[in-house]
CSV table of C-alpha atoms and ligand atoms in Angstrom, one decimal:
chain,number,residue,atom,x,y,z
A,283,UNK,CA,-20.5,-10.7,11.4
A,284,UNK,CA,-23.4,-12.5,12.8
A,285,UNK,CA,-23.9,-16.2,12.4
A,286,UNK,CA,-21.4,-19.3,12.4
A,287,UNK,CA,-18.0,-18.6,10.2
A,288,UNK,CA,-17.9,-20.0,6.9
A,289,UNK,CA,-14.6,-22.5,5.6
A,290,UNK,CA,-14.7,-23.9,2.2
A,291,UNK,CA,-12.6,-27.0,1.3
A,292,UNK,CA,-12.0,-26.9,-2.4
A,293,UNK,CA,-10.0,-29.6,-4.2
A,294,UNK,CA,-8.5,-29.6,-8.1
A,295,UNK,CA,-8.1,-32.1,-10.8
A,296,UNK,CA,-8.1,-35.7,-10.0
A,297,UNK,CA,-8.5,-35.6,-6.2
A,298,UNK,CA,-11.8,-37.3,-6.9
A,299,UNK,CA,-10.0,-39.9,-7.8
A,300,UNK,CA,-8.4,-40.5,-4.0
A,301,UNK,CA,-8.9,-43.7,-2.4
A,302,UNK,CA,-7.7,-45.5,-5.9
A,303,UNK,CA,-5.3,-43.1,-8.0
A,304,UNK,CA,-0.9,-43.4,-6.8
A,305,UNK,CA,-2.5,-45.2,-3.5
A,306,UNK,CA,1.4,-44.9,-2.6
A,307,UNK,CA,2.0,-41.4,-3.2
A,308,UNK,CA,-2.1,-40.2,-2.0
A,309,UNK,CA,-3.1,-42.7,0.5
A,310,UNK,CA,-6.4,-45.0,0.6
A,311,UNK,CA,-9.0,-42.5,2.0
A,312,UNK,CA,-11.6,-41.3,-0.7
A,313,UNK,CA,-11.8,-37.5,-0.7
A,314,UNK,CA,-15.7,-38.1,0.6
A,315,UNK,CA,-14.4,-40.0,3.6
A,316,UNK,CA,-12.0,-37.0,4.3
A,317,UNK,CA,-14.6,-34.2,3.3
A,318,UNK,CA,-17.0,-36.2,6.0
A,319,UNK,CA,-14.3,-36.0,8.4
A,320,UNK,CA,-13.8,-32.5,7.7
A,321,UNK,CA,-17.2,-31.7,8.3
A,322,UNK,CA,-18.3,-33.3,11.4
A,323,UNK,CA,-15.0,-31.2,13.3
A,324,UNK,CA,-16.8,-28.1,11.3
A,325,UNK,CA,-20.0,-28.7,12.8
A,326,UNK,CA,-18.4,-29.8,16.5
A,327,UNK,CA,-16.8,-26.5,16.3
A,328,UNK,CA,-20.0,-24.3,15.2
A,329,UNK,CA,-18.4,-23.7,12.1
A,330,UNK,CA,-20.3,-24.0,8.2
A,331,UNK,CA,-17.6,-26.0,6.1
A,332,UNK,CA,-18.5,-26.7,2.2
A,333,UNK,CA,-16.6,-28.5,-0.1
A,334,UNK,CA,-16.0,-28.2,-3.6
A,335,UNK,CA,-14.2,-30.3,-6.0
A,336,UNK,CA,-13.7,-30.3,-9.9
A,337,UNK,CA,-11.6,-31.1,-12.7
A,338,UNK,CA,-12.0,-28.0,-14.3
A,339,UNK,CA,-9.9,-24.5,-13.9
A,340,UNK,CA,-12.8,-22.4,-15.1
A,341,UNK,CA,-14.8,-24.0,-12.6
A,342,UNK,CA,-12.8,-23.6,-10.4
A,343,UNK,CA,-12.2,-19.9,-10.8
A,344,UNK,CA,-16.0,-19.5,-10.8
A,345,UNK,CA,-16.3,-21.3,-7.4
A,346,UNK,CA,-13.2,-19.3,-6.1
A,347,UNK,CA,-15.2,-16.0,-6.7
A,348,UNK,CA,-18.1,-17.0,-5.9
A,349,UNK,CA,-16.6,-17.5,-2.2
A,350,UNK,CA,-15.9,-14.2,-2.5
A,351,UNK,CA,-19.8,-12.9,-2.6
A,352,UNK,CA,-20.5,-15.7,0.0
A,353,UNK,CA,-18.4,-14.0,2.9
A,354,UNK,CA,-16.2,-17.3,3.0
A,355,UNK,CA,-14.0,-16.2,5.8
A,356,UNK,CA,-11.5,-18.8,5.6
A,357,UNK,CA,-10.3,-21.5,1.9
A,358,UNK,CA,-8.4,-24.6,2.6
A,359,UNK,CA,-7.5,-25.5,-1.1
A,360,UNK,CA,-5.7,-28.5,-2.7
A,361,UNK,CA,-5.1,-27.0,-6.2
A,362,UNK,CA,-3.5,-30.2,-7.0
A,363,UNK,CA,-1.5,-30.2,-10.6
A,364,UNK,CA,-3.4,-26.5,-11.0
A,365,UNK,CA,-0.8,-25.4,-8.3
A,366,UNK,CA,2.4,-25.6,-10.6
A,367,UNK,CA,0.3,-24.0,-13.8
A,368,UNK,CA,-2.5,-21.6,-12.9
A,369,UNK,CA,-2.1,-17.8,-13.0
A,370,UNK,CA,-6.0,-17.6,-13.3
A,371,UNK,CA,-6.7,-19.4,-10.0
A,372,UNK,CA,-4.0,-17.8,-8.2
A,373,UNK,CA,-5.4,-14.2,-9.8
A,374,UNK,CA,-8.8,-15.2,-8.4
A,375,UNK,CA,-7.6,-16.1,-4.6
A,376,UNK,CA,-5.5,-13.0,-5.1
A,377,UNK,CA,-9.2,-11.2,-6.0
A,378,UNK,CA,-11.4,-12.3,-3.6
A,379,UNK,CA,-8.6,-11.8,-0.4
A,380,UNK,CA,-9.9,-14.7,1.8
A,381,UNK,CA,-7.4,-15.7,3.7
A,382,UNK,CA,-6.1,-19.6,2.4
A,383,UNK,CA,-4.1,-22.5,3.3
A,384,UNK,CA,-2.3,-24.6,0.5
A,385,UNK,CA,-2.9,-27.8,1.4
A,386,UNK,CA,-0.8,-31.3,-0.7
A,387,UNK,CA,-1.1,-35.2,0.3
A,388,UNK,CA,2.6,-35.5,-1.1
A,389,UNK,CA,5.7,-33.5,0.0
A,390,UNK,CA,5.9,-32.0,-3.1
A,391,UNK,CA,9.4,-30.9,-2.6
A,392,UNK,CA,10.8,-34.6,-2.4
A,393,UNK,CA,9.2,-35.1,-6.1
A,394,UNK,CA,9.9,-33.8,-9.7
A,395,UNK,CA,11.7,-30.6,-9.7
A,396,UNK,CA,8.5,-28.6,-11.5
A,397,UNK,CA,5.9,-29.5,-8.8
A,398,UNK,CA,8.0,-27.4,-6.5
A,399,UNK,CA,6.8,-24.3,-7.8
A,400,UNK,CA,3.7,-23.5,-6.8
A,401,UNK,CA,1.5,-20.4,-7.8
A,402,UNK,CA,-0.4,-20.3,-4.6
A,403,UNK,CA,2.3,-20.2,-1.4
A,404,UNK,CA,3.4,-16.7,-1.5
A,405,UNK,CA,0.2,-15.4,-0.8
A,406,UNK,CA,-1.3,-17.9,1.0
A,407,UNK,CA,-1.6,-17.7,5.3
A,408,UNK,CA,1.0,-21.0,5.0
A,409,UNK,CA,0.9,-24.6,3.2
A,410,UNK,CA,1.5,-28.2,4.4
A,411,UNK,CA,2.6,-31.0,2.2
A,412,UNK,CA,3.4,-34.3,2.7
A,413,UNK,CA,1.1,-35.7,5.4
A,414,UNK,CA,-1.3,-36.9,3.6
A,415,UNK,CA,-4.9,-36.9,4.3
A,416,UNK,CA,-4.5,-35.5,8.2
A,417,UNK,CA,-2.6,-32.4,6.4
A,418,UNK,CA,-6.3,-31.3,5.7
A,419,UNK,CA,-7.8,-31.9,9.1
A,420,UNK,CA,-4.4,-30.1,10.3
A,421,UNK,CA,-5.4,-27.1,8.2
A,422,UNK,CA,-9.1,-26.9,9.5
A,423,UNK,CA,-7.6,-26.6,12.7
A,424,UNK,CA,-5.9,-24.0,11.8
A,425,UNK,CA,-8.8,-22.1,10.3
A,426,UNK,CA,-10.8,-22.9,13.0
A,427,UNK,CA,-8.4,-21.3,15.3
A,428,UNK,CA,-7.7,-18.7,13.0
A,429,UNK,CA,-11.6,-17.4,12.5
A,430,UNK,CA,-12.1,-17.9,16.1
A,431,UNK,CA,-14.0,-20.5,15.8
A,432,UNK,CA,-12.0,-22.7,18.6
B,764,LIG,C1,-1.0,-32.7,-5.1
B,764,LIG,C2,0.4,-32.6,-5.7
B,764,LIG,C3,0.4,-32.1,-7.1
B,764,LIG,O1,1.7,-32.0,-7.6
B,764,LIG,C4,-0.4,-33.1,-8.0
B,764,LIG,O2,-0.5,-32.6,-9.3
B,764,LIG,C5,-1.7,-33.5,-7.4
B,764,LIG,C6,-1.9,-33.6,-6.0
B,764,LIG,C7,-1.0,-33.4,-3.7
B,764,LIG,O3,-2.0,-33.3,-3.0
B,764,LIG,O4,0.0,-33.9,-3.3
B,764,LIG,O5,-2.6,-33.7,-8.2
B,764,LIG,O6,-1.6,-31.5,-5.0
Protein backbone atom coordinates (compact mmCIF):
# COMPACT_ATOMS: atom_id res chain seq x y z
CA UNK A 1 0.00 0.00 0.00
CA UNK A 2 1.50 3.30 -0.94
CA UNK A 3 1.86 6.12 1.46
CA UNK A 4 2.61 6.37 5.29
CA UNK A 5 0.56 3.57 7.58
CA UNK A 6 -2.42 4.69 9.23
CA UNK A 7 -2.99 4.05 13.44
CA UNK A 8 -6.00 5.34 15.03
CA UNK A 9 -6.18 5.95 18.81
CA UNK A 10 -9.72 5.70 19.89
CA UNK A 11 -10.90 6.24 23.59
CA UNK A 12 -14.60 5.47 25.27
CA UNK A 13 -16.71 7.07 27.83
CA UNK A 14 -15.17 9.41 30.29
CA UNK A 15 -11.51 9.27 29.17
CA UNK A 16 -12.17 12.96 28.29
CA UNK A 17 -12.38 13.41 31.58
CA UNK A 18 -8.42 12.34 32.36
CA UNK A 19 -6.28 14.71 34.02
CA UNK A 20 -9.33 15.34 36.72
CA UNK A 21 -11.61 12.12 37.08
CA UNK A 22 -10.11 9.03 40.00
CA UNK A 23 -6.65 11.14 39.61
CA UNK A 24 -5.53 8.01 41.80
CA UNK A 25 -6.75 5.20 39.85
CA UNK A 26 -6.12 7.36 35.95
CA UNK A 27 -3.23 9.58 36.64
CA UNK A 28 -2.89 13.53 36.03
CA UNK A 29 -2.27 13.61 32.23
CA UNK A 30 -5.23 14.95 30.15
CA UNK A 31 -6.04 12.60 27.31
CA UNK A 32 -4.88 15.80 24.87
CA UNK A 33 -1.49 15.78 26.53
CA UNK A 34 -1.28 11.99 25.85
CA UNK A 35 -2.91 12.10 22.25
CA UNK A 36 -0.07 14.98 21.58
CA UNK A 37 2.37 12.67 22.77
CA UNK A 38 1.07 10.04 20.78
CA UNK A 39 1.26 11.94 17.80
CA UNK A 40 4.57 13.56 17.65
CA UNK A 41 6.24 9.61 17.99
CA UNK A 42 3.56 8.95 14.91
CA UNK A 43 4.92 11.64 12.89
CA UNK A 44 8.88 10.88 14.10
CA UNK A 45 8.15 7.49 12.86
CA UNK A 46 6.43 8.46 9.35
CA UNK A 47 3.35 7.13 10.51
CA UNK A 48 -0.53 9.04 10.28
CA UNK A 49 -2.03 8.61 13.87
CA UNK A 50 -5.69 10.04 14.53
CA UNK A 51 -7.53 10.03 17.45
CA UNK A 52 -10.91 9.71 18.34
CA UNK A 53 -12.79 9.93 21.56
CA UNK A 54 -16.57 9.89 22.57
CA UNK A 55 -19.00 9.12 25.15
CA UNK A 56 -21.19 7.50 22.91
CA UNK A 57 -21.33 3.53 21.76
CA UNK A 58 -23.09 4.34 18.55
CA UNK A 59 -20.45 6.74 17.87
CA UNK A 60 -18.25 4.78 18.48
CA UNK A 61 -19.39 1.90 16.37
CA UNK A 62 -19.68 4.42 13.55
CA UNK A 63 -16.04 5.63 13.94
CA UNK A 64 -14.93 1.85 14.36
CA UNK A 65 -16.32 1.09 10.76
CA UNK A 66 -15.53 3.90 9.33
CA UNK A 67 -11.74 2.79 10.02
CA UNK A 68 -12.56 0.09 8.17
CA UNK A 69 -13.24 2.10 4.64
CA UNK A 70 -10.21 4.31 5.71
CA UNK A 71 -7.52 1.44 5.36
CA UNK A 72 -6.65 1.98 9.23
CA UNK A 73 -3.99 -0.66 9.35
CA UNK A 74 -3.46 -0.70 12.96
CA UNK A 75 -6.46 0.51 16.36
CA UNK A 76 -5.07 1.14 19.68
CA UNK A 77 -8.43 1.33 21.68
CA UNK A 78 -9.33 2.16 25.32
CA UNK A 79 -13.03 1.07 25.30
CA UNK A 80 -13.01 2.13 28.84
CA UNK A 81 -16.46 0.87 30.91
CA UNK A 82 -17.64 -0.18 27.05
CA UNK A 83 -15.08 -3.00 27.50
CA UNK A 84 -17.02 -5.10 30.18
CA UNK A 85 -20.61 -4.30 28.28
CA UNK A 86 -20.40 -3.97 24.52
CA UNK A 87 -21.27 -6.74 22.06
CA UNK A 88 -21.78 -4.00 19.34
CA UNK A 89 -18.28 -2.52 19.54
CA UNK A 90 -16.69 -5.80 19.85
CA UNK A 91 -19.06 -7.00 16.65
CA UNK A 92 -17.71 -3.99 14.86
CA UNK A 93 -13.69 -4.54 15.58
CA UNK A 94 -14.64 -8.19 14.84
CA UNK A 95 -16.12 -6.60 11.21
CA UNK A 96 -13.70 -4.41 10.10
CA UNK A 97 -10.54 -7.06 11.05
CA UNK A 98 -7.86 -4.35 11.75
CA UNK A 99 -5.69 -5.65 13.85
CA UNK A 100 -6.11 -3.87 17.71
CA UNK A 101 -4.45 -3.44 20.98
CA UNK A 102 -6.75 -3.15 24.21
CA UNK A 103 -5.28 -0.66 25.99
CA UNK A 104 -6.44 0.35 30.27
CA UNK A 105 -4.81 3.07 32.61
CA UNK A 106 -5.83 0.62 35.60
CA UNK A 107 -4.88 -3.04 36.04
CA UNK A 108 -8.22 -3.93 35.70
CA UNK A 109 -7.76 -7.33 37.20
CA UNK A 110 -6.75 -5.86 40.75
CA UNK A 111 -10.37 -4.08 40.74
CA UNK A 112 -14.06 -5.15 40.94
CA UNK A 113 -14.56 -8.61 39.82
CA UNK A 114 -16.95 -7.52 36.62
CA UNK A 115 -14.33 -5.17 35.04
CA UNK A 116 -12.31 -8.27 34.47
CA UNK A 117 -14.24 -9.38 31.68
CA UNK A 118 -13.70 -7.75 28.86
CA UNK A 119 -15.41 -8.08 25.37
CA UNK A 120 -12.44 -7.03 23.42
CA UNK A 121 -9.08 -9.40 24.55
CA UNK A 122 -9.83 -12.51 22.74
CA UNK A 123 -9.62 -11.09 19.52
CA UNK A 124 -7.47 -8.45 20.05
CA UNK A 125 -3.30 -8.68 18.86
CA UNK A 126 -2.75 -8.40 23.05
CA UNK A 127 -3.82 -5.77 25.84
CA UNK A 128 -1.98 -3.88 28.62
CA UNK A 129 -3.51 -2.69 31.79
CA UNK A 130 -2.28 -1.06 34.61
CA UNK A 131 0.45 1.38 33.59
CA UNK A 132 -1.21 4.09 33.07
CA UNK A 133 -0.78 6.73 30.57
CA UNK A 134 2.76 5.15 29.12
CA UNK A 135 0.52 1.76 28.52
CA UNK A 136 -0.55 3.87 25.31
CA UNK A 137 2.73 5.02 24.11
CA UNK A 138 3.78 1.24 24.86
CA UNK A 139 1.11 0.17 22.46
CA UNK A 140 2.13 2.63 19.62
CA UNK A 141 5.29 1.08 19.78
CA UNK A 142 3.94 -1.87 19.21
CA UNK A 143 1.99 -0.88 16.23
CA UNK A 144 4.58 0.92 14.99
CA UNK A 145 6.75 -2.13 14.90
CA UNK A 146 3.96 -4.21 14.04
CA UNK A 147 2.99 -2.16 10.56
CA UNK A 148 6.56 -1.74 9.90
CA UNK A 149 6.64 1.42 10.53
CA UNK A 150 9.94 1.25 12.90
C1 LIG B 1 -10.51 1.77 31.98
C2 LIG B 1 -11.01 0.68 32.94
C3 LIG B 1 -12.52 0.51 32.83
O1 LIG B 1 -12.96 -0.51 33.70
C4 LIG B 1 -13.21 1.81 33.21
O2 LIG B 1 -14.61 1.67 33.03
C5 LIG B 1 -12.69 2.98 32.47
C6 LIG B 1 -11.25 3.08 32.20
C7 LIG B 1 -9.01 2.07 32.17
O3 LIG B 1 -8.45 2.72 31.30
O4 LIG B 1 -8.42 1.67 33.19
O5 LIG B 1 -13.42 3.92 32.17
O6 LIG B 1 -10.70 1.33 30.66
Amino acid sequence: MAGPQRLLVINGPNLNLLGARETAVYGTDTLEAINERLALRARAAGAELATYQSNSEAELVERIQRAGKEGVGFIIINPAAYTHTSVAMRDAMAAVGIPFVEVHLSNVFARESFRRESYFTDIAVGIVSGLGAKGYELALEFALQYTGNR
